[in-house]
Short mmCIF file of C-alpha atoms in Angstrom, two decimals:
data_model
loop_
_atom_site.label_atom_id
_atom_site.label_comp_id
_atom_site.label_asym_id
_atom_site.label_seq_id
_atom_site.Cartn_x
_atom_site.Cartn_y
_atom_site.Cartn_z
CA UNK S 760 92.92 152.09 147.78
CA UNK S 761 91.70 154.91 145.80
CA UNK S 762 88.76 155.47 143.42
CA UNK S 763 89.28 155.80 139.83
CA UNK S 764 89.00 159.60 139.11
CA UNK S 765 85.93 160.90 136.72
CA UNK S 766 87.78 164.48 136.58
CA UNK S 767 91.19 162.79 135.06
CA UNK S 768 93.13 163.70 137.91
CA UNK S 769 94.51 161.81 140.82
CA UNK S 770 92.32 161.27 143.93
CA UNK S 771 93.21 159.30 146.87
CA UNK S 772 90.69 160.78 149.75
CA UNK S 773 88.50 157.41 149.52
CA UNK S 774 88.25 153.85 149.54
CA UNK S 775 86.42 151.44 147.27
CA UNK S 776 87.55 147.65 147.33
CA UNK S 777 85.67 147.08 143.98
CA UNK S 778 88.25 149.43 142.38
CA UNK S 779 91.13 147.34 141.78
CA UNK S 780 94.16 145.50 143.14
CA UNK S 781 96.34 146.51 146.13
CA UNK S 782 99.22 148.57 145.28
CA UNK S 783 102.56 146.75 144.17
CA UNK S 784 105.55 146.24 146.45
CA UNK S 785 108.67 147.94 145.83
CA UNK S 786 111.27 145.41 144.80
CA UNK S 787 114.50 144.44 146.55
CA UNK S 788 117.11 146.83 145.39
CA UNK S 789 114.57 149.02 143.20
CA UNK S 790 114.44 152.70 143.33
CA UNK S 791 114.68 155.89 141.36
CA UNK S 792 118.10 156.62 139.76
CA UNK S 793 119.48 159.95 141.11
CA UNK S 794 119.41 162.70 138.46
CA UNK S 795 122.85 164.64 138.49
CA UNK S 796 122.39 165.07 135.04
CA UNK S 797 118.70 164.94 133.40
CA UNK S 798 120.24 165.27 130.01
CA UNK S 799 122.18 162.36 129.97
CA UNK S 800 119.07 160.09 131.34
CA UNK S 801 116.79 161.81 128.69
CA UNK S 802 119.62 160.83 125.89
CA UNK S 803 119.85 157.12 127.39
CA UNK S 804 115.85 156.88 127.34
CA UNK S 805 115.69 158.28 123.88
CA UNK S 806 118.48 155.77 122.67
CA UNK S 807 116.39 153.02 124.33
CA UNK S 808 113.18 154.01 122.85
CA UNK S 809 114.63 154.01 119.48
CA UNK S 810 115.89 150.29 119.79
CA UNK S 811 112.52 149.54 121.16
CA UNK S 812 109.57 148.07 119.36
CA UNK S 813 106.83 148.56 122.26
CA UNK S 814 106.05 151.66 124.53
CA UNK S 815 103.15 151.79 127.02
CA UNK S 816 102.55 155.51 128.69
CA UNK S 817 100.26 156.15 131.50
CA UNK S 818 99.48 159.61 131.60
CA UNK S 819 97.40 161.70 134.21
CA UNK S 820 96.61 165.29 134.68
CA UNK S 821 99.97 166.59 134.79
CA UNK S 822 100.22 166.38 131.39
CA UNK S 823 96.99 168.28 130.65
CA UNK S 824 97.88 170.98 133.13
CA UNK S 825 99.66 173.26 130.71
CA UNK S 826 96.70 173.01 128.38
CA UNK S 827 94.62 174.61 131.18
CA UNK S 828 92.22 171.57 132.11
CA UNK S 829 90.88 172.30 135.43
CA UNK S 830 91.76 170.06 138.07
CA UNK S 831 88.76 170.37 140.13
CA UNK S 832 91.09 169.75 143.48
CA UNK S 833 90.70 173.41 145.18
CA UNK S 834 91.02 176.66 144.17
CA UNK S 835 88.25 178.59 142.32
CA UNK S 836 87.22 175.72 139.82
CA UNK S 837 86.41 173.56 142.66
CA UNK S 838 82.75 174.20 143.10
CA UNK S 839 80.23 174.54 140.76
CA UNK S 840 76.82 176.32 141.87
CA UNK S 841 78.37 175.67 145.59
CA UNK S 842 78.26 171.61 144.73
CA UNK S 843 81.70 169.85 145.16
CA UNK S 844 82.37 167.49 142.42
CA UNK S 845 82.68 164.32 144.52
CA UNK S 846 79.08 165.12 145.56
CA UNK S 847 78.27 165.42 141.92
CA UNK S 848 80.25 162.41 139.96
CA UNK S 849 78.36 159.56 141.60
CA UNK S 850 75.77 157.06 140.57
CA UNK S 851 73.58 158.06 143.45
CA UNK S 852 73.79 161.98 142.24
CA UNK S 853 72.77 161.31 138.72
CA UNK S 854 69.77 158.74 140.18
CA UNK S 855 68.72 161.82 142.50
CA UNK S 856 69.00 164.76 139.86
CA UNK S 857 70.21 163.77 136.33
CA UNK S 858 69.75 167.44 135.29
CA UNK S 859 71.93 168.79 137.70
CA UNK S 860 74.56 166.10 137.02
CA UNK S 861 74.25 166.94 133.31
CA UNK S 862 74.51 170.61 133.67
CA UNK S 863 77.97 170.11 135.48
CA UNK S 864 79.20 167.78 132.82
CA UNK S 865 78.10 170.08 130.30
CA UNK S 866 79.77 173.12 132.02
CA UNK S 867 83.31 170.98 132.09
CA UNK S 868 82.79 170.15 128.48
CA UNK S 869 82.77 173.42 127.60
CA UNK S 870 85.69 174.38 129.70
CA UNK S 871 87.71 171.35 128.24
CA UNK S 872 86.36 171.95 124.44
CA UNK S 873 88.33 175.69 125.05
CA UNK S 874 91.62 173.86 125.77
CA UNK S 875 94.52 172.60 123.46
CA UNK S 876 96.97 169.86 123.36
CA UNK S 877 100.39 171.22 124.55
CA UNK S 878 103.69 170.29 123.51
CA UNK S 879 103.66 167.32 126.02
CA UNK S 880 100.90 165.54 123.92
CA UNK S 881 102.62 166.38 120.67
CA UNK S 882 105.86 164.81 121.58
CA UNK S 883 103.95 161.73 122.70
CA UNK S 884 102.56 161.84 119.10
CA UNK S 885 106.03 162.28 117.56
CA UNK S 886 107.30 159.29 119.63
CA UNK S 887 105.32 157.03 117.18
CA UNK S 888 107.58 157.92 114.71
CA UNK S 889 110.61 156.40 116.83
CA UNK S 890 109.07 153.42 117.67
CA UNK S 891 106.53 150.95 116.18
CA UNK S 892 103.96 150.46 118.96
CA UNK S 893 103.01 153.27 121.41
CA UNK S 894 100.01 152.95 123.58
CA UNK S 895 98.90 155.81 125.38
CA UNK S 896 96.92 154.61 128.86
CA UNK S 897 95.16 157.80 130.06
CA UNK S 898 93.78 158.37 133.22
CA UNK S 899 92.29 161.61 131.63
CA UNK S 900 88.89 162.19 130.37
CA UNK S 901 89.65 165.24 128.43
CA UNK S 902 90.12 163.83 124.91
CA UNK S 903 93.47 165.71 124.42
CA UNK S 904 95.78 162.75 123.36
CA UNK S 905 93.31 162.02 120.33
CA UNK S 906 93.28 165.59 119.23
CA UNK S 907 96.55 166.07 119.02
CA UNK S 908 97.25 162.89 117.14
CA UNK S 909 98.05 159.81 119.36
CA UNK S 910 96.54 156.72 117.31
CA UNK S 911 96.25 154.15 120.16
CA UNK S 912 94.68 155.75 123.52
CA UNK S 913 93.06 153.54 126.00
CA UNK S 914 90.62 155.84 128.08
CA UNK S 915 91.00 154.31 131.70
CA UNK S 916 88.46 156.26 133.20
CA UNK S 917 86.31 157.02 130.11
CA UNK S 918 85.88 160.27 128.65
CA UNK S 919 83.77 163.60 128.50
CA UNK S 920 82.95 163.19 124.83
CA UNK S 921 81.10 159.63 125.29
CA UNK S 922 77.51 159.16 126.42
CA UNK S 923 75.95 155.85 127.18
CA UNK S 924 72.23 155.01 127.35
CA UNK S 925 70.91 154.04 130.76
CA UNK S 926 68.17 152.00 129.43
CA UNK S 927 69.44 150.05 126.33
CA UNK S 928 73.56 150.50 127.05
CA UNK S 929 74.25 152.01 123.47
CA UNK S 930 77.39 154.03 123.56
CA UNK S 931 78.14 157.04 121.12
CA UNK S 932 80.67 159.80 120.66
CA UNK S 933 79.01 163.22 121.07
CA UNK S 934 81.06 166.39 120.98
CA UNK S 935 78.45 169.31 120.75
CA UNK S 936 78.97 172.09 123.19
CA UNK S 937 76.36 172.67 124.61
CA UNK S 938 74.51 169.53 124.69
CA UNK S 939 70.49 169.57 124.54
CA UNK S 940 70.16 168.76 128.20
CA UNK S 941 69.19 166.24 129.43
CA UNK S 942 70.51 164.18 126.39
CA UNK S 943 68.55 161.14 125.02
CA UNK S 944 69.12 158.08 123.36
CA UNK S 945 68.88 158.12 119.52
CA UNK S 946 67.97 154.84 119.50
CA UNK S 947 65.57 154.00 122.25
CA UNK S 948 65.03 157.52 123.82
CA UNK S 949 66.44 156.49 127.28
CA UNK S 950 68.32 159.04 129.19
CA UNK S 951 72.03 159.17 128.41
CA UNK S 952 74.92 159.58 131.09
CA UNK S 953 78.18 160.56 130.85
CA UNK S 954 80.73 158.17 129.70
CA UNK S 955 83.26 158.34 132.77
CA UNK S 956 83.85 156.07 135.71
CA UNK S 957 82.31 157.56 138.41
CA UNK S 958 83.50 157.32 142.41
CA UNK S 959 82.53 154.15 143.45
CA UNK S 960 82.24 152.40 140.09
CA UNK S 961 84.71 149.53 138.85
CA UNK S 962 86.95 150.04 135.72
CA UNK S 963 85.30 148.18 132.40
CA UNK S 964 86.97 144.69 132.36
CA UNK S 965 88.00 144.96 128.95
CA UNK S 966 89.66 148.45 129.35
CA UNK S 967 91.61 146.62 132.45
CA UNK S 968 92.66 143.72 130.14
CA UNK S 969 93.53 145.89 127.04
CA UNK S 970 95.82 148.20 129.61
CA UNK S 971 97.19 145.14 131.62
CA UNK S 972 97.97 143.74 128.03
CA UNK S 973 99.93 146.82 127.03
CA UNK S 974 101.98 147.15 130.04
CA UNK S 975 102.86 143.43 130.30
CA UNK S 976 103.77 143.54 126.60
CA UNK S 977 105.94 146.76 126.44
CA UNK S 978 109.92 147.28 126.71
CA UNK S 979 109.31 150.83 127.76
CA UNK S 980 107.07 151.88 130.28
CA UNK S 981 106.49 156.02 130.63
CA UNK S 982 104.74 157.24 133.44
CA UNK S 983 103.56 160.91 132.80
CA UNK S 984 102.04 163.48 134.74
CA UNK S 985 100.52 161.14 137.55
CA UNK S 986 101.16 160.57 141.30
CA UNK S 987 100.71 157.05 140.86
CA UNK S 988 98.25 156.29 143.81
CA UNK S 989 94.96 155.78 142.00
CA UNK S 990 94.29 152.18 141.39
CA UNK S 991 93.99 149.94 139.87
CA UNK S 992 95.83 152.20 137.26
CA UNK S 993 98.72 152.67 139.44
CA UNK S 994 99.21 148.91 139.27
CA UNK S 995 100.23 148.99 135.53
CA UNK S 996 103.52 150.17 136.13
CA UNK S 997 104.53 147.00 138.40
CA UNK S 998 103.09 145.04 135.42
CA UNK S 999 105.39 146.48 133.16
CA UNK S 1000 108.33 146.32 135.52
CA UNK S 1001 107.61 142.55 136.31
CA UNK S 1002 107.66 141.87 132.75
CA UNK S 1003 110.80 143.30 132.43
CA UNK S 1004 110.03 146.95 131.22
CA UNK S 1005 112.21 149.98 131.87
CA UNK S 1006 110.06 152.26 133.60
CA UNK S 1007 110.76 156.16 133.63
CA UNK S 1008 108.80 158.61 135.53
CA UNK S 1009 107.99 162.11 134.19
CA UNK S 1010 106.57 164.31 137.10
CA UNK S 1011 106.93 167.59 138.92
CA UNK S 1012 108.12 165.48 141.77
CA UNK S 1013 108.27 161.46 142.44
CA UNK S 1014 104.73 159.99 142.91
CA UNK S 1015 103.86 156.66 145.01
CA UNK S 1016 105.56 154.25 142.57
CA UNK S 1017 108.61 153.80 144.40
CA UNK S 1018 110.89 150.62 143.48
CA UNK S 1019 109.13 149.98 140.25
CA UNK S 1020 110.80 153.34 138.74
CA UNK S 1021 114.19 153.24 137.10
CA UNK S 1022 114.46 157.10 135.82
CA UNK S 1023 113.04 159.88 137.15
CA UNK S 1024 112.91 163.14 135.27
CA UNK S 1025 111.52 166.45 137.36
CA UNK S 1026 109.68 168.93 135.45
CA UNK S 1027 106.26 169.67 133.64
CA UNK S 1028 105.53 166.89 130.74
CA UNK S 1029 105.09 170.08 128.34
CA UNK S 1030 108.66 170.86 128.62
CA UNK S 1031 110.62 167.34 129.78
CA UNK S 1032 108.84 165.23 127.01
CA UNK S 1033 109.80 167.66 124.30
CA UNK S 1034 113.38 167.65 125.55
CA UNK S 1035 113.35 163.58 125.60
CA UNK S 1036 112.59 163.42 121.84
CA UNK S 1037 115.26 165.97 120.97
CA UNK S 1038 117.84 164.41 123.40
CA UNK S 1039 121.29 163.16 121.73
#
């Protein structure tokens, strides 16, 4: 079972039994529909979206890739002052050296602040004109869905732009870049921490309930730019499928959702989601 990922990208290299349910098992006869003609699948999906009232979207790092958001999984952005992200994004690291952890997060906030929503984010905003109820369940912490204009976003792994007091528990939005470090609570003066889910931490129970309710209550469930291996978020597709929803995956290649997926649309979300909205 994989950790929730504080970088807004999928991580499957560690195990934490406190972080969610076991992965779903593929249903008999399930599987991804072949795509000899992606255009026809997109047209059918758009027709279904037009006719439905409730849509849930599980988004991951893939939707933000075209915006230039670093993945922190290999490459030149993996190290910061010779430190690995996995060694900084933990409660233990923050307890040992909150100043170092905050300097890393402040650096990351600066990187993300320079990024802009891409056509994939914009397409999900446009989706709200087709159907009455659209809920974004994002594993990303970058805030790009909100900046694009999506009205209902559940941030499964928290947000880079939220801070929480380690003393009184007060949460607040703070989008200043750079932050005065280390940041202090305006209410009690306590040390603030980033409002993200770190390695080894459980997902907030209320967030899990809201996300599960959105998945169970939707008619169409879109999986966008996530490998489907990070639990408990990956289990949301199974919840939707078992409740009768149509599940469609938009990804560069099929992820780990197996038999829960009815339709697979290959390609970058910045291209395929706008195509979905314009399909006829």
